[in-house]
Short mmCIF file of C-alpha atoms and ligand atoms in Angstrom, two decimals:
data_model
loop_
_atom_site.label_atom_id
_atom_site.label_comp_id
_atom_site.label_asym_id
_atom_site.label_seq_id
_atom_site.Cartn_x
_atom_site.Cartn_y
_atom_site.Cartn_z
CA MET A 198 -8.66 -6.91 -10.16
CA SER A 199 -10.45 -8.97 -7.57
CA GLU A 200 -10.18 -8.00 -3.93
CA ASN A 201 -10.75 -11.62 -3.07
CA ASP A 202 -7.12 -12.09 -4.02
CA VAL A 203 -4.79 -10.85 -1.30
CA ILE A 204 -2.32 -9.33 -3.74
CA ASP A 205 -5.03 -7.31 -5.49
CA LEU A 206 -6.37 -6.20 -2.11
CA LEU A 207 -2.94 -5.02 -0.90
CA THR A 208 -2.21 -3.27 -4.20
CA ARG A 209 -5.54 -1.45 -3.88
CA ARG A 210 -4.56 -0.35 -0.35
CA HIS A 211 -1.28 1.03 -1.71
CA ALA A 212 -3.26 3.17 -4.17
CA GLU A 213 -5.61 4.38 -1.40
CA ILE A 214 -2.58 5.36 0.70
CA GLN A 215 -1.15 7.36 -2.22
CA ASP A 216 -4.48 9.18 -2.61
CA ALA A 217 -4.53 9.89 1.13
CA PHE A 218 -1.04 11.47 0.91
CA THR A 219 -2.26 13.70 -1.91
CA ASP A 220 -5.28 14.72 0.18
CA VAL A 221 -3.05 15.80 3.09
CA GLN A 222 -0.67 17.69 0.80
CA SER A 223 -3.47 19.53 -0.99
CA SER A 224 -5.50 20.58 2.07
CA THR A 225 -5.11 23.15 4.86
CA GLY A 226 -6.29 23.78 8.43
CA GLY A 227 -8.89 21.41 9.87
CA ASP A 228 -9.17 19.61 6.54
CA ARG A 229 -5.46 18.80 6.67
CA GLN A 230 -5.82 17.43 10.20
CA ARG A 231 -8.70 15.19 9.13
CA ALA A 232 -6.84 14.08 6.01
CA PHE A 233 -3.75 13.31 8.08
CA ASP A 234 -5.80 11.35 10.64
CA ARG A 235 -7.15 9.24 7.78
CA LEU A 236 -3.69 8.71 6.27
CA ARG A 237 -2.26 7.77 9.67
CA ARG A 238 -5.05 5.24 10.23
CA LEU A 239 -4.76 3.73 6.73
CA LEU A 240 -1.00 3.34 6.99
CA ALA A 241 -0.93 1.96 10.54
CA VAL A 242 -3.71 -0.53 9.78
CA HIS A 243 -2.23 -1.61 6.44
CA GLU A 244 1.26 -2.30 7.76
CA THR A 245 -0.11 -4.16 10.78
CA ALA A 246 -2.27 -6.38 8.58
CA GLU A 247 0.77 -7.16 6.41
CA GLU A 248 2.88 -7.85 9.49
CA GLU A 249 0.30 -10.13 11.09
CA VAL A 250 -0.79 -12.05 8.00
CA VAL A 251 1.12 -11.48 4.77
CA HIS A 252 4.76 -11.25 5.80
CA PRO A 253 4.72 -14.34 8.06
CA TYR A 254 3.10 -16.35 5.25
CA ALA A 255 5.49 -15.05 2.60
CA ARG A 256 8.45 -15.70 4.88
CA ARG A 257 7.40 -19.33 5.16
CA VAL A 258 6.38 -20.18 1.60
CA ALA A 259 8.00 -17.71 -0.79
CA ASP A 260 11.28 -18.18 -2.55
CA ASP A 261 13.93 -16.25 -0.61
CA GLY A 262 11.09 -15.38 1.78
CA LYS A 263 13.14 -14.66 4.87
CA ALA A 264 15.46 -12.08 3.29
CA THR A 265 12.62 -10.47 1.34
CA VAL A 266 10.40 -10.12 4.40
CA ASP A 267 13.17 -8.98 6.75
CA ALA A 268 13.97 -6.12 4.37
CA ARG A 269 10.28 -5.12 4.23
CA LEU A 270 9.98 -5.16 8.04
CA ALA A 271 12.98 -2.83 8.34
CA GLU A 272 11.34 -0.43 5.88
CA GLU A 273 8.05 -0.58 7.75
CA ARG A 274 9.78 0.17 11.01
CA SER A 275 11.49 3.30 9.71
CA ALA A 276 8.29 4.51 8.02
CA LYS A 277 6.39 4.01 11.28
CA GLU A 278 9.01 6.04 13.15
CA ILE A 279 8.46 8.97 10.79
CA LEU A 280 4.68 8.52 11.01
CA ALA A 281 4.77 8.48 14.83
CA ALA A 282 6.90 11.66 14.81
CA LEU A 283 4.41 13.35 12.45
CA ASP A 284 1.51 12.24 14.63
CA ALA A 285 3.17 13.81 17.67
CA LEU A 286 4.02 16.97 15.72
CA GLY A 287 0.58 17.53 14.22
CA PRO A 288 -0.13 19.19 10.84
CA ASP A 289 0.51 22.67 12.29
CA GLY A 290 3.89 21.72 13.76
CA PRO A 291 7.18 23.05 12.39
CA GLY A 292 8.55 21.04 9.47
CA PHE A 293 5.42 18.92 9.14
CA MET A 294 5.18 19.14 5.35
CA GLU A 295 8.87 18.36 4.84
CA ARG A 296 8.64 15.27 7.02
CA LEU A 297 5.41 14.27 5.30
CA HIS A 298 7.24 14.47 1.99
CA GLU A 299 10.00 12.28 3.41
CA LEU A 300 7.40 9.77 4.64
CA ARG A 301 5.70 9.66 1.25
CA ALA A 302 9.01 8.90 -0.45
CA ALA A 303 9.75 6.10 2.04
CA VAL A 304 6.25 4.59 1.84
CA THR A 305 6.21 4.74 -1.96
CA GLU A 306 9.56 2.98 -2.23
CA HIS A 307 8.48 0.38 0.33
CA ALA A 308 5.23 -0.36 -1.56
CA ARG A 309 7.19 -0.70 -4.80
CA HIS A 310 9.51 -3.23 -3.16
CA GLU A 311 6.52 -5.21 -1.96
CA GLU A 312 4.88 -5.12 -5.38
CA ASP A 313 8.09 -5.97 -7.26
CA GLU A 314 9.79 -8.40 -4.88
CA GLU A 315 7.48 -9.86 -2.26
CA PHE A 316 4.10 -10.14 -3.99
CA PRO A 317 5.30 -11.92 -7.16
CA ARG A 318 7.12 -14.48 -5.00
CA LEU A 319 4.02 -14.91 -2.86
CA ARG A 320 1.86 -15.33 -5.97
CA ALA A 321 4.24 -17.94 -7.37
CA ALA A 322 4.15 -19.94 -4.12
CA THR A 323 0.36 -19.89 -3.48
CA THR A 324 -2.86 -21.15 -5.04
CA PRO A 325 -5.83 -18.85 -5.77
CA GLU A 326 -7.62 -20.48 -2.81
CA GLU A 327 -4.75 -19.64 -0.46
CA ARG A 328 -4.73 -16.05 -1.70
CA ARG A 329 -8.48 -15.83 -1.11
CA ALA A 330 -8.04 -17.09 2.45
CA LEU A 331 -5.19 -14.61 2.96
CA ALA A 332 -7.42 -11.76 1.74
CA ALA A 333 -10.06 -12.71 4.32
CA ALA A 334 -7.38 -12.87 7.01
CA VAL A 335 -6.08 -9.42 5.99
CA ARG A 336 -9.59 -7.97 6.27
CA ALA A 337 -9.98 -9.48 9.74
CA ALA A 338 -6.59 -8.08 10.79
CA GLU A 339 -7.55 -4.66 9.41
CA ALA A 340 -10.67 -4.66 11.56
CA THR A 341 -8.72 -5.00 14.81
CA ALA A 342 -5.40 -3.32 13.92
CA PRO A 343 -4.09 -0.37 15.96
CA THR A 344 -4.98 2.94 14.30
CA ARG A 345 -1.67 4.51 15.33
CA PRO A 346 1.86 3.44 14.39
CA HIS A 347 3.79 1.40 16.95
CA PRO A 348 7.39 1.15 15.72
CA GLY A 349 9.21 -1.83 17.14
CA VAL A 350 6.40 -4.40 17.02
CA GLU A 351 7.22 -5.55 13.51
CA SER A 352 7.88 -9.18 14.36
CA GLY A 353 4.77 -11.30 13.84
CA VAL A 354 4.95 -12.78 17.31
CA ALA A 355 5.11 -9.44 19.12
CA ASN A 356 2.22 -8.10 17.07
CA LEU A 357 -0.13 -10.87 18.11
CA VAL A 358 0.26 -9.66 21.66
CA ALA A 359 0.67 -5.93 21.10
CA GLY A 360 -1.86 -5.59 18.28
CA PRO A 361 -5.16 -6.07 20.10
CA VAL A 362 -4.07 -4.16 23.21
CA ALA A 363 -2.63 -1.24 21.25
CA SER A 364 -5.75 -1.28 19.10
CA VAL A 365 -8.07 -0.69 22.05
CA ILE A 366 -5.84 2.12 23.35
CA ASP A 367 -5.72 3.79 19.93
CA ARG A 368 -9.47 3.59 19.44
CA THR A 369 -9.98 5.19 22.85
CA LYS A 370 -7.58 8.01 21.93
CA ASP A 371 -9.38 8.50 18.61
CA ALA A 372 -12.75 8.67 20.35
CA LEU A 373 -11.46 11.23 22.87
CA ARG A 374 -9.92 13.32 20.11
CA ALA A 375 -13.15 13.23 18.07
CA ARG A 376 -15.11 14.38 21.12
CA ARG A 377 -12.72 17.31 21.67
CA ALA A 378 -12.83 18.41 18.01
FE1 FE2 B 728 4.26 -2.93 4.00
FE1 FE2 B 729 1.97 -2.78 1.68
#
């Protein structure tokens, strides 16, 4: 696997997200809060990078791109709604672990749909050079993506506006939270 290829990079992120879920589920107290903060950041950043870079490209070039991408965006939106609810609830809130379980099921199914339906079509429609350029673009998007979920900004156009602004707000919130901890 080469992370210079966008599909390898995204598949690696899916594995990191699975590990982060396991970390939250197997920890308690302050460790669980830290593990959840990491999961929340990984998920929010990953989906934003896909929404800003990968989905718009796949929609344009892949076979059946529009239908494939629209279905993924709907899944991302519902996962982000659960993630935002969990973020508001906090790891000590009532029903947190049940909702986390629900989120993991949704995120796992979503990642499988990307790996089985979207990525093979994207691979078939792109050259290795294009996939290398897409990997670089994903890394750049990851560096500026909001660290909290913002359901409702799934369309590529909205994200270009909302992404950087929401990103600054999220980073400020993170810094304040870290200072309080
Ligand atoms: Fe996704
Ligand atoms: Fe993904």
